[in-house]
Coordinates of N, CA and C in Angstrom, one line a residue:
X142 N -2.6 -10.5 2.0 CA -1.2 -10.4 1.8 C -0.8 -8.9 2.0
X143 N 0.3 -8.7 2.8 CA 0.8 -7.4 3.1 C 2.1 -7.2 2.4
X144 N 2.6 -6.0 2.3 CA 4.0 -5.8 1.8 C 5.0 -6.6 2.5
X145 N 6.0 -7.1 1.8 CA 7.0 -8.0 2.4 C 7.7 -7.3 3.5
X146 N 7.9 -8.1 4.6 CA 8.7 -7.6 5.7 C 7.9 -6.6 6.6
X147 N 6.6 -6.4 6.4 CA 5.8 -5.4 7.2 C 4.7 -6.2 7.9
X148 N 4.7 -5.9 9.2 CA 3.7 -6.5 10.1 C 2.5 -5.5 10.3
X149 N 1.3 -5.9 10.0 CA 0.1 -5.0 10.1 C -0.5 -5.1 11.5
X150 N -0.6 -3.9 12.2 CA -1.1 -3.9 13.5 C -2.7 -4.2 13.5
X151 N -3.2 -4.6 14.7 CA -4.6 -4.7 14.8 C -5.3 -3.4 14.8
X152 N -6.5 -3.3 14.4 CA -7.2 -2.0 14.3 C -7.3 -1.3 15.6
X153 N -7.5 -2.0 16.7 CA -7.5 -1.4 18.0 C -6.2 -0.7 18.4
X154 N -5.1 -1.3 17.9 CA -3.8 -0.7 18.1 C -3.6 0.6 17.3
X155 N -4.2 0.5 16.1 CA -4.1 1.8 15.3 C -4.9 2.9 15.9
X156 N -6.2 2.6 16.4 CA -7.0 3.6 17.0 C -6.4 4.1 18.3
X157 N -5.6 3.2 19.0 CA -5.0 3.6 20.2 C -3.7 4.3 20.1
X158 N -3.2 4.5 18.9 CA -1.9 5.2 18.7 C -2.0 6.6 19.3
X159 N -1.3 6.8 20.4 CA -1.4 8.1 21.1 C -0.1 8.9 21.1
X160 N -0.3 10.2 20.9 CA 0.9 11.1 20.8 C 0.8 12.1 21.9
X161 N 1.9 12.4 22.7 CA 1.9 13.4 23.7 C 1.8 14.8 23.2
X162 N 1.3 15.7 23.9 CA 1.2 17.1 23.5 C 1.2 18.0 24.7
X163 N 1.5 19.3 24.4 CA 1.5 20.3 25.4 C 0.4 21.3 25.2
X164 N -0.7 21.2 25.9 CA -1.9 22.1 25.7 C -1.5 23.6 25.8
X165 N -0.7 23.9 26.8 CA -0.4 25.4 27.0 C 0.3 26.0 25.8
X166 N 1.2 25.2 25.3 CA 2.0 25.7 24.1 C 1.0 25.9 22.9
X167 N 0.1 25.0 22.7 CA -0.8 25.2 21.6 C -1.8 26.4 21.8
X168 N -2.3 26.5 23.0 CA -3.3 27.5 23.3 C -2.8 28.9 23.1
X169 N -1.5 29.1 23.2 CA -0.9 30.4 22.9 C -0.8 30.8 21.5
X170 N -0.9 29.7 20.6 CA -0.7 29.9 19.2 C -1.9 29.9 18.3
X171 N -3.0 29.4 18.9 CA -4.3 29.3 18.2 C -4.9 30.7 18.1
X172 N -5.7 31.0 17.0 CA -6.4 32.3 16.9 C -7.2 32.7 18.1
X173 N -7.9 31.7 18.7 CA -8.6 31.9 19.9 C -8.9 30.5 20.6
X174 N -9.4 30.6 21.8 CA -9.7 29.3 22.5 C -10.8 28.5 21.8
X175 N -11.6 29.2 20.9 CA -12.7 28.5 20.2 C -12.1 27.4 19.3
X176 N -10.9 27.4 19.0 CA -10.3 26.4 18.1 C -9.9 25.2 18.8
X177 N -10.0 25.2 20.1 CA -9.5 24.1 20.9 C -10.6 23.1 21.3
X178 N -10.6 21.9 20.8 CA -11.7 20.9 21.1 C -11.6 20.5 22.6
X179 N -12.7 20.4 23.3 CA -12.7 20.1 24.7 C -12.2 18.6 24.9
X180 N -12.4 17.8 23.9 CA -11.9 16.4 24.1 C -10.4 16.3 24.4
X181 N -9.7 17.3 24.0 CA -8.2 17.2 24.3 C -7.9 17.5 25.7
X182 N -8.9 18.1 26.4 CA -8.7 18.3 27.9 C -8.9 17.1 28.7
X183 N -9.6 16.1 28.1 CA -9.9 14.9 28.8 C -9.0 13.7 28.4
X184 N -7.9 13.9 27.7 CA -7.0 12.9 27.3 C -6.2 12.3 28.5
X185 N -5.9 11.1 28.5 CA -5.2 10.5 29.6 C -3.8 11.0 29.7
X186 N -3.2 11.1 30.9 CA -1.9 11.7 31.1 C -0.9 10.5 31.4
X187 N 0.2 10.6 30.7 CA 1.3 9.6 30.9 C 2.6 10.3 30.9
X188 N 3.4 10.0 32.0 CA 4.7 10.6 32.2 C 4.6 12.2 32.2
X189 N 3.5 12.6 32.7 CA 3.3 14.1 32.9 C 2.8 14.8 31.7
X190 N 2.4 14.1 30.6 CA 1.9 14.7 29.4 C 0.6 14.0 29.0
X191 N -0.4 14.8 28.6 CA -1.6 14.2 28.0 C -1.2 13.6 26.7
X192 N -2.0 12.6 26.3 CA -1.7 11.9 25.0 C -3.0 11.7 24.3
X193 N -3.1 12.2 23.0 CA -4.3 12.1 22.2 C -4.1 10.9 21.2
X194 N -5.1 10.1 21.1 CA -5.0 8.9 20.2 C -5.9 9.2 19.0
X195 N -5.8 8.3 18.0 CA -6.6 8.4 16.8 C -8.1 8.3 17.1
X196 N -8.5 7.5 18.0 CA -9.9 7.3 18.3 C -10.5 8.6 18.8
X197 N -9.8 9.4 19.6 CA -10.3 10.7 20.0 C -10.4 11.7 18.9
X198 N -9.5 11.7 18.0 CA -9.5 12.6 16.8 C -10.7 12.2 15.9
X199 N -10.9 10.9 15.7 CA -12.1 10.5 15.0 C -13.4 11.0 15.6
X200 N -13.5 11.0 16.9 CA -14.7 11.5 17.6 C -14.8 13.0 17.3
X201 N -13.8 13.7 17.3 CA -13.8 15.2 17.0 C -14.2 15.4 15.6
X202 N -13.7 14.5 14.7 CA -14.0 14.7 13.2 C -15.5 14.5 12.9
X203 N -16.2 13.8 13.7 CA -17.6 13.6 13.5 C -18.4 14.9 13.6
X204 N -17.8 15.9 14.1 CA -18.5 17.2 14.2 C -18.1 18.2 13.0
X205 N -17.4 17.7 12.0 CA -16.8 18.5 11.0 C -17.8 19.1 10.0
X206 N -19.0 18.9 10.3 CA -20.0 19.5 9.4 C -20.4 21.0 9.8
X207 N -19.7 21.5 10.8 CA -19.9 22.9 11.2 C -18.6 23.6 11.2
X208 N -18.6 24.9 11.2 CA -17.4 25.7 11.3 C -16.6 25.4 12.5
X209 N -17.2 25.4 13.7 CA -16.5 25.1 14.9 C -15.9 23.7 14.8
X210 N -16.7 22.7 14.3 CA -16.2 21.3 14.2 C -15.0 21.2 13.3
X211 N -15.0 21.9 12.2 CA -13.9 21.9 11.3 C -12.7 22.5 11.9
X212 N -12.8 23.6 12.7 CA -11.7 24.2 13.4 C -11.1 23.2 14.4
X213 N -12.0 22.5 15.1 CA -11.6 21.5 16.1 C -10.9 20.3 15.4
X214 N -11.4 19.9 14.3 CA -10.7 18.8 13.6 C -9.3 19.2 13.2
X215 N -9.2 20.4 12.6 CA -7.8 20.9 12.2 C -6.9 20.9 13.3
X216 N -7.3 21.5 14.4 CA -6.5 21.6 15.6 C -6.1 20.2 16.1
X217 N -7.0 19.3 16.2 CA -6.8 18.0 16.7 C -5.8 17.2 15.8
X218 N -6.0 17.3 14.5 CA -5.1 16.6 13.6 C -3.7 17.2 13.7
X219 N -3.6 18.5 13.9 CA -2.2 19.1 14.0 C -1.6 18.6 15.3
X220 N -2.3 18.6 16.4 CA -1.8 18.2 17.7 C -1.4 16.8 17.7
X221 N -2.2 15.9 17.1 CA -1.9 14.5 17.0 C -0.7 14.2 16.2
X222 N -0.5 15.0 15.1 CA 0.6 14.7 14.2 C 1.9 15.4 14.6
X223 N 2.0 16.2 15.6 CA 3.1 17.1 15.9 C 4.0 16.7 17.1
X224 N 3.4 16.3 18.2 CA 4.2 16.0 19.4 C 4.5 17.2 20.2
X225 N 5.5 17.2 21.0 CA 5.7 18.2 22.0 C 6.8 19.2 21.8
X226 N 7.7 19.0 20.8 CA 8.8 19.8 20.5 C 8.3 21.3 20.2
X227 N 8.9 22.2 20.9 CA 8.4 23.6 20.7 C 8.6 24.1 19.2
X228 N 9.7 23.7 18.6 CA 10.0 24.1 17.2 C 8.9 23.5 16.3
X229 N 8.6 22.2 16.5 CA 7.6 21.5 15.7 C 6.2 22.2 15.8
X230 N 5.8 22.5 17.1 CA 4.5 23.1 17.3 C 4.5 24.5 16.6
X231 N 5.5 25.2 16.8 CA 5.6 26.6 16.2 C 5.5 26.5 14.6
X232 N 6.2 25.5 14.1 CA 6.1 25.3 12.6 C 4.7 25.0 12.1
X233 N 4.0 24.1 12.8 CA 2.7 23.8 12.5 C 1.7 25.0 12.6
X234 N 1.9 25.8 13.7 CA 1.0 26.9 14.0 C 1.2 28.1 13.1
X235 N 2.2 28.0 12.2 CA 2.4 29.1 11.2 C 1.2 29.3 10.3
X236 N 0.4 28.2 10.2 CA -0.9 28.3 9.5 C -1.7 29.5 10.0
X237 N -1.8 29.6 11.3 CA -2.6 30.6 12.0 C -2.0 32.0 11.9
X238 N -0.6 32.1 11.7 CA 0.0 33.3 11.6 C -0.2 33.9 10.2
X239 N -0.2 33.1 9.2 CA -0.2 33.5 7.8 C -1.6 33.6 7.2
X240 N -2.6 33.0 7.8 CA -3.9 32.9 7.2 C -4.9 33.4 8.3
X241 N -5.9 34.2 7.8 CA -7.0 34.6 8.7 C -7.9 33.4 9.0
X242 N -8.6 33.5 10.2 CA -9.5 32.4 10.5 C -10.6 32.2 9.3
X243 N -11.0 33.4 8.8 CA -12.0 33.3 7.7 C -11.5 32.5 6.5
X244 N -10.2 32.8 6.1 CA -9.6 32.1 5.0 C -9.5 30.6 5.3
X245 N -9.1 30.2 6.5 CA -9.0 28.8 6.8 C -10.3 28.2 6.8
X246 N -11.3 28.9 7.4 CA -12.7 28.3 7.4 C -13.2 28.0 6.0
X247 N -13.0 28.9 5.1 CA -13.5 28.8 3.8 C -12.9 27.6 3.1
X248 N -11.5 27.5 3.2 CA -10.8 26.4 2.6 C -11.2 25.1 3.2
X249 N -11.3 25.0 4.5 CA -11.7 23.7 5.1 C -13.1 23.3 4.7
X250 N -14.0 24.3 4.7 CA -15.4 23.9 4.3 C -15.4 23.4 2.9
X251 N -14.7 24.0 1.9 CA -14.8 23.6 0.6 C -14.1 22.2 0.4
X252 N -12.9 22.1 1.0 CA -12.2 20.8 0.8 C -12.9 19.6 1.4
X253 N -13.5 19.8 2.6 CA -14.3 18.7 3.2 C -15.6 18.5 2.5
X254 N -16.2 19.5 1.9 CA -17.4 19.3 1.1 C -17.1 18.4 -0.1
X255 N -15.9 18.7 -0.8 CA -15.5 17.9 -1.9 C -15.2 16.5 -1.5
X256 N -14.6 16.3 -0.3 CA -14.4 15.0 0.2 C -15.7 14.2 0.4
X257 N -16.7 14.8 0.9 CA -18.0 14.2 1.1 C -18.7 13.9 -0.2
X258 N -18.6 14.8 -1.2 CA -19.3 14.7 -2.4 C -18.6 13.9 -3.5
X259 N -17.2 14.1 -3.6 CA -16.5 13.5 -4.7 C -15.4 12.5 -4.3
X260 N -15.1 12.4 -3.0 CA -14.1 11.5 -2.6 C -12.7 12.0 -2.3
X261 N -11.9 11.0 -1.9 CA -10.6 11.4 -1.3 C -9.6 12.0 -2.4
X262 N -9.6 11.5 -3.6 CA -8.7 12.0 -4.6 C -9.0 13.5 -5.0
X263 N -10.3 13.7 -5.2 CA -10.7 15.1 -5.5 C -10.4 16.1 -4.4
X264 N -10.6 15.6 -3.1 CA -10.4 16.5 -2.0 C -8.9 16.7 -1.8
X265 N -8.1 15.7 -2.1 CA -6.6 15.9 -2.0 C -6.2 16.9 -3.0
X266 N -6.7 16.8 -4.2 CA -6.4 17.8 -5.3 C -6.8 19.2 -4.8
X267 N -7.9 19.3 -4.2 CA -8.4 20.7 -3.8 C -7.5 21.3 -2.8
X268 N -7.1 20.5 -1.7 CA -6.2 21.1 -0.7 C -4.8 21.3 -1.2
X269 N -4.4 20.6 -2.3 CA -3.1 20.7 -2.8 C -3.0 21.8 -3.9
X270 N -4.1 22.3 -4.3 CA -4.1 23.3 -5.4 C -5.0 24.5 -5.1
X271 N -6.2 24.5 -5.7 CA -7.0 25.7 -5.7 C -7.5 26.1 -4.3
X272 N -7.6 25.1 -3.3 CA -8.0 25.4 -2.0 C -6.9 25.2 -0.9
X273 N -5.7 25.4 -1.4 CA -4.6 25.2 -0.5 C -4.6 26.2 0.7
X274 N -4.3 25.7 1.9 CA -4.1 26.5 3.0 C -2.6 26.6 3.3
X275 N -2.0 27.9 3.2 CA -0.6 28.1 3.4 C -0.1 27.4 4.6
X276 N 1.0 26.7 4.5 CA 1.7 25.9 5.5 C 1.0 24.7 6.0
X277 N -0.1 24.3 5.3 CA -0.8 23.1 5.6 C -0.5 22.2 4.4
X278 N 0.6 21.4 4.5 CA 1.1 20.6 3.4 C 0.4 19.3 3.4
X279 N 0.7 18.4 2.4 CA 0.1 17.1 2.2 C 0.2 16.2 3.5
X280 N 1.3 16.3 4.2 CA 1.5 15.4 5.3 C 0.4 15.7 6.4
X281 N 0.0 16.9 6.4 CA -1.0 17.3 7.5 C -2.4 17.4 6.9
X282 N -2.6 17.9 5.7 CA -4.0 18.0 5.2 C -4.5 16.6 4.9
X283 N -3.6 15.6 4.6 CA -4.0 14.2 4.4 C -4.5 13.7 5.8
X284 N -4.0 14.1 6.9 CA -4.5 13.7 8.2 C -5.9 14.2 8.4
X285 N -6.1 15.5 8.0 CA -7.5 16.1 8.1 C -8.5 15.2 7.3
X286 N -8.1 14.9 6.0 CA -8.9 14.1 5.2 C -9.1 12.7 5.8
X287 N -8.1 12.1 6.3 CA -8.2 10.8 6.9 C -9.2 10.7 8.0
X288 N -9.1 11.7 9.0 CA -10.0 11.6 10.1 C -11.4 12.0 9.7
X289 N -11.5 12.9 8.7 CA -12.9 13.3 8.3 C -13.6 12.3 7.5
X290 N -12.8 11.4 6.7 CA -13.5 10.6 5.7 C -13.2 9.1 5.8
X291 N -12.4 8.6 6.7 CA -12.1 7.2 6.7 C -13.2 6.3 7.1
X292 N -14.0 6.8 8.1 CA -15.1 6.1 8.6 C -16.3 6.1 7.7
X293 N -16.6 7.3 7.1 CA -17.7 7.5 6.1 C -17.1 8.1 4.8
X294 N -16.9 7.3 3.8 CA -16.2 7.7 2.6 C -17.1 7.6 1.4
X295 N -16.7 8.3 0.4 CA -17.4 8.3 -0.9 C -16.4 7.7 -1.9
X296 N -17.0 6.9 -2.8 CA -16.2 6.3 -3.9 C -15.5 5.0 -3.4
X297 N -14.5 4.6 -4.2 CA -13.8 3.3 -4.0 C -12.7 3.4 -3.0
X298 N -12.2 4.6 -2.6 CA -11.0 4.7 -1.8 C -11.3 5.5 -0.5
X299 N -10.9 5.0 0.6 CA -10.9 5.8 1.9 C -9.7 6.7 1.9
X300 N -9.8 7.9 2.4 CA -8.6 8.7 2.5 C -7.6 8.2 3.6
X301 N -6.3 8.3 3.3 CA -5.3 7.9 4.2 C -4.2 8.9 4.4
X302 N -3.5 8.8 5.5 CA -2.4 9.7 5.7 C -1.2 9.4 4.9
X303 N -0.6 10.4 4.2 CA 0.7 10.3 3.5 C 1.7 11.3 4.0
X304 N 2.7 10.7 4.7 CA 3.7 11.6 5.3 C 5.1 11.0 4.9
X305 N 6.2 11.6 5.4 CA 7.5 11.2 4.9 C 7.8 9.7 5.3
X306 N 7.4 9.3 6.4 CA 7.7 7.9 6.9 C 6.9 6.9 6.0
X307 N 5.7 7.2 5.7 CA 4.9 6.4 4.8 C 5.6 6.3 3.4
X308 N 6.1 7.5 2.9 CA 6.7 7.5 1.6 C 8.0 6.8 1.6
X309 N 8.8 6.8 2.7 CA 10.0 6.1 2.8 C 9.7 4.6 2.7
X310 N 8.7 4.1 3.4 CA 8.3 2.7 3.4 C 7.9 2.3 2.0
X311 N 7.1 3.1 1.4 CA 6.6 2.8 0.0 C 7.8 2.7 -0.9
X312 N 8.8 3.6 -0.8 CA 9.9 3.5 -1.6 C 10.7 2.2 -1.5
X313 N 10.6 1.6 -0.3 CA 11.3 0.3 0.0 C 10.5 -0.9 -0.5
X314 N 9.2 -0.8 -0.5 CA 8.4 -2.0 -0.8 C 7.7 -2.0 -2.2
X315 N 7.6 -0.8 -2.8 CA 6.8 -0.7 -4.0 C 7.8 -0.3 -5.1
X316 N 8.2 -1.3 -5.9 CA 9.2 -1.1 -6.9 C 8.6 -0.4 -8.2
X317 N 7.3 -0.3 -8.3 CA 6.7 0.2 -9.5 C 6.6 1.7 -9.5
X318 N 6.9 2.3 -8.4 CA 6.8 3.8 -8.3 C 8.0 4.4 -7.6
X319 N 8.5 5.6 -8.1 CA 9.5 6.3 -7.4 C 8.9 7.2 -6.4
X320 N 9.1 7.0 -5.1 CA 8.4 7.7 -4.1 C 9.3 8.8 -3.6
X321 N 8.8 10.1 -3.7 CA 9.5 11.2 -3.2 C 9.3 11.3 -1.7
X322 N 10.1 12.1 -1.0 CA 10.0 12.3 0.4 C 9.0 13.4 0.8
X323 N 8.5 14.1 -0.2 CA 7.6 15.2 0.1 C 7.0 15.8 -1.2
X324 N 6.1 16.7 -1.1 CA 5.6 17.4 -2.3 C 4.8 16.4 -3.2
X325 N 4.0 15.5 -2.6 CA 3.3 14.5 -3.4 C 2.2 15.1 -4.2
X326 N 2.1 14.7 -5.5 CA 1.1 15.2 -6.4 C -0.2 14.3 -6.2
X327 N -1.3 14.8 -6.8 CA -2.5 14.0 -6.7 C -2.4 12.6 -7.3
X328 N -1.8 12.5 -8.5 CA -1.6 11.1 -9.0 C -0.7 10.2 -8.1
X329 N 0.2 10.8 -7.4 CA 1.0 10.1 -6.4 C 0.1 9.6 -5.3
X330 N -0.7 10.5 -4.8 CA -1.6 10.1 -3.7 C -2.6 9.0 -4.1
X331 N -3.1 9.1 -5.4 CA -4.0 8.1 -5.9 C -3.3 6.8 -6.0
X332 N -2.0 6.8 -6.4 CA -1.3 5.5 -6.5 C -1.1 4.9 -5.1
X333 N -0.8 5.7 -4.1 CA -0.7 5.3 -2.7 C -2.0 4.6 -2.2
X334 N -3.1 5.3 -2.5 CA -4.4 4.8 -2.0 C -4.6 3.4 -2.7
X335 N -4.4 3.3 -3.9 CA -4.6 2.1 -4.7 C -3.7 1.0 -4.1
X336 N -2.4 1.3 -3.8 CA -1.5 0.3 -3.2 C -2.0 -0.1 -1.8
X337 N -2.4 0.8 -1.0 CA -2.8 0.5 0.4 C -4.1 -0.3 0.4
X338 N -5.0 0.1 -0.4 CA -6.3 -0.6 -0.5 C -6.2 -2.0 -1.0
X339 N -5.3 -2.2 -2.0 CA -5.1 -3.5 -2.6 C -4.6 -4.4 -1.5
X340 N -3.5 -4.0 -0.8 CA -2.9 -4.8 0.3 C -3.9 -5.1 1.4
X341 N -4.7 -4.0 1.7 CA -5.7 -4.2 2.8 C -6.7 -5.3 2.4
X342 N -7.2 -5.2 1.2 CA -8.2 -6.2 0.7 C -7.6 -7.6 0.8
X343 N -6.4 -7.8 0.3 CA -5.8 -9.1 0.3 C -5.6 -9.6 1.7
X344 N -5.3 -8.7 2.7 CA -5.0 -9.2 4.0 C -6.3 -9.2 4.9
X345 N -7.4 -8.7 4.4 CA -8.6 -8.7 5.2 C -8.6 -7.7 6.3
X346 N -7.9 -6.5 6.1 CA -7.9 -5.5 7.1 C -8.3 -4.2 6.5
X347 N -8.4 -3.2 7.3 CA -8.8 -1.8 6.9 C -7.6 -1.1 6.3
X348 N -7.8 -0.2 5.4 CA -6.6 0.5 4.8 C -5.7 1.2 5.8
X349 N -6.3 1.8 6.9 CA -5.5 2.5 7.8 C -4.6 1.6 8.6
X350 N -4.9 0.3 8.6 CA -3.9 -0.6 9.3 C -2.7 -0.8 8.4
X351 N -2.9 -0.7 7.1 CA -1.7 -0.8 6.2 C -0.9 0.5 6.3
X352 N -1.6 1.6 6.3 CA -0.9 2.9 6.5 C -0.1 3.0 7.8
X353 N -0.7 2.5 8.9 CA 0.1 2.5 10.1 C 1.3 1.6 10.1
X354 N 1.1 0.4 9.4 CA 2.3 -0.5 9.2 C 3.4 0.2 8.3
X355 N 3.0 0.9 7.3 CA 4.0 1.6 6.4 C 4.7 2.7 7.3
X356 N 3.9 3.4 8.1 CA 4.5 4.5 8.9 C 5.6 3.9 9.8
X357 N 5.2 2.8 10.5 CA 6.2 2.2 11.4 C 7.4 1.7 10.7
X358 N 7.2 1.1 9.5 CA 8.3 0.6 8.8 C 9.2 1.7 8.3
X359 N 8.6 2.8 7.8 CA 9.4 4.0 7.4 C 10.2 4.6 8.5
X360 N 9.6 4.7 9.7 CA 10.3 5.2 10.8 C 11.5 4.3 11.2
X361 N 11.2 3.0 11.1 CA 12.3 2.1 11.5 C 13.5 2.2 10.5
X362 N 13.1 2.3 9.2 CA 14.2 2.5 8.2 C 15.0 3.7 8.4
X363 N 14.3 4.8 8.8 CA 14.9 6.1 9.1 C 15.9 6.0 10.2
X364 N 15.5 5.3 11.3 CA 16.3 5.1 12.5 C 17.6 4.2 12.1
X365 N 17.4 3.2 11.3 CA 18.5 2.4 10.9 C 19.5 3.2 10.1
X366 N 18.9 4.1 9.2 CA 19.8 4.9 8.4 C 20.6 5.9 9.2
X367 N 20.0 6.4 10.3 CA 20.8 7.3 11.2 C 21.9 6.6 12.0
X368 N 21.6 5.3 12.3 CA 22.6 4.5 13.1 C 23.8 4.1 12.2
X369 N 23.5 3.9 10.9 CA 24.5 3.4 10.0 C 24.8 1.9 10.2
X370 N 25.6 1.3 9.4 CA 25.9 -0.2 9.5 C 26.6 -0.4 10.8
X371 N 26.3 -1.6 11.5 CA 27.0 -1.9 12.7 C 28.4 -2.4 12.4
X372 N 29.3 -2.2 13.4 CA 30.7 -2.6 13.2 C 30.7 -4.1 13.1
X373 N 31.5 -4.6 12.1 CA 31.7 -6.0 11.9 C 30.5 -6.6 11.1
X374 N 29.7 -5.7 10.5 CA 28.6 -6.2 9.7 C 28.5 -5.3 8.5
X375 N 28.5 -5.9 7.3 CA 28.5 -5.1 6.1 C 27.2 -4.3 5.9
X376 N 27.3 -3.2 5.2 CA 26.1 -2.4 4.9 C 25.2 -3.2 4.0
X377 N 23.9 -2.9 4.2 CA 22.9 -3.6 3.4 C 21.6 -3.7 4.1
X378 N 20.9 -4.7 3.9 CA 19.6 -4.9 4.5 C 19.8 -5.2 6.0
X379 N 19.0 -4.6 6.9 CA 19.1 -4.9 8.3 C 18.7 -6.4 8.6
X380 N 19.2 -7.0 9.6 CA 18.8 -8.3 10.0 C 17.3 -8.4 10.3
X381 N 16.6 -9.3 9.8 CA 15.2 -9.4 10.1 C 14.9 -10.0 11.5

């Protein structure tokens, strides 16, 4: 059973979710070329832009037991989650302007060690509190946790991505919780994981398939909100 009105994609479609990016733009903003994973140079090109998919980032994440691997994971997660807009890329790259490489390395190492030893909730708390990296908020450090820990996880919950589109969808389908558009606390993340894992278990799918479905639903709701009600049709629920 999945949340009402939400279609869960096949796992291969989740892994194939590909985002276009501009390598030249990113390379000018990273601390050095050492932060750039070579896998991003081999991504398929479509409409003149390379596109990185979840499967590629998972492959990069398997090397996150080294300093270089953790740097590559962070870069790949940022690239996958950002797209091509110059303003969006510059906003994400503020991490590298405000923090030294040594600071980022130390925080990544600690947070991912906690993920491996204590699980997703403890790691989320770490990145959201004592081991926070400036300008790396929940929407993006949850991506780091997801790629680092969804395939090999500790405890009862796999880490999942929590961003504004997921939160918008949760607000529409989960009446038991008031979902904010940002600034999610650790208890909020824990509630989200419980919700997604419960629906995944009932539907016989993996939790990131539920996350991908929530993301798509939240984006659809956002687009409908921008368009407003159609002429000749009262405001309310969109036609199914």
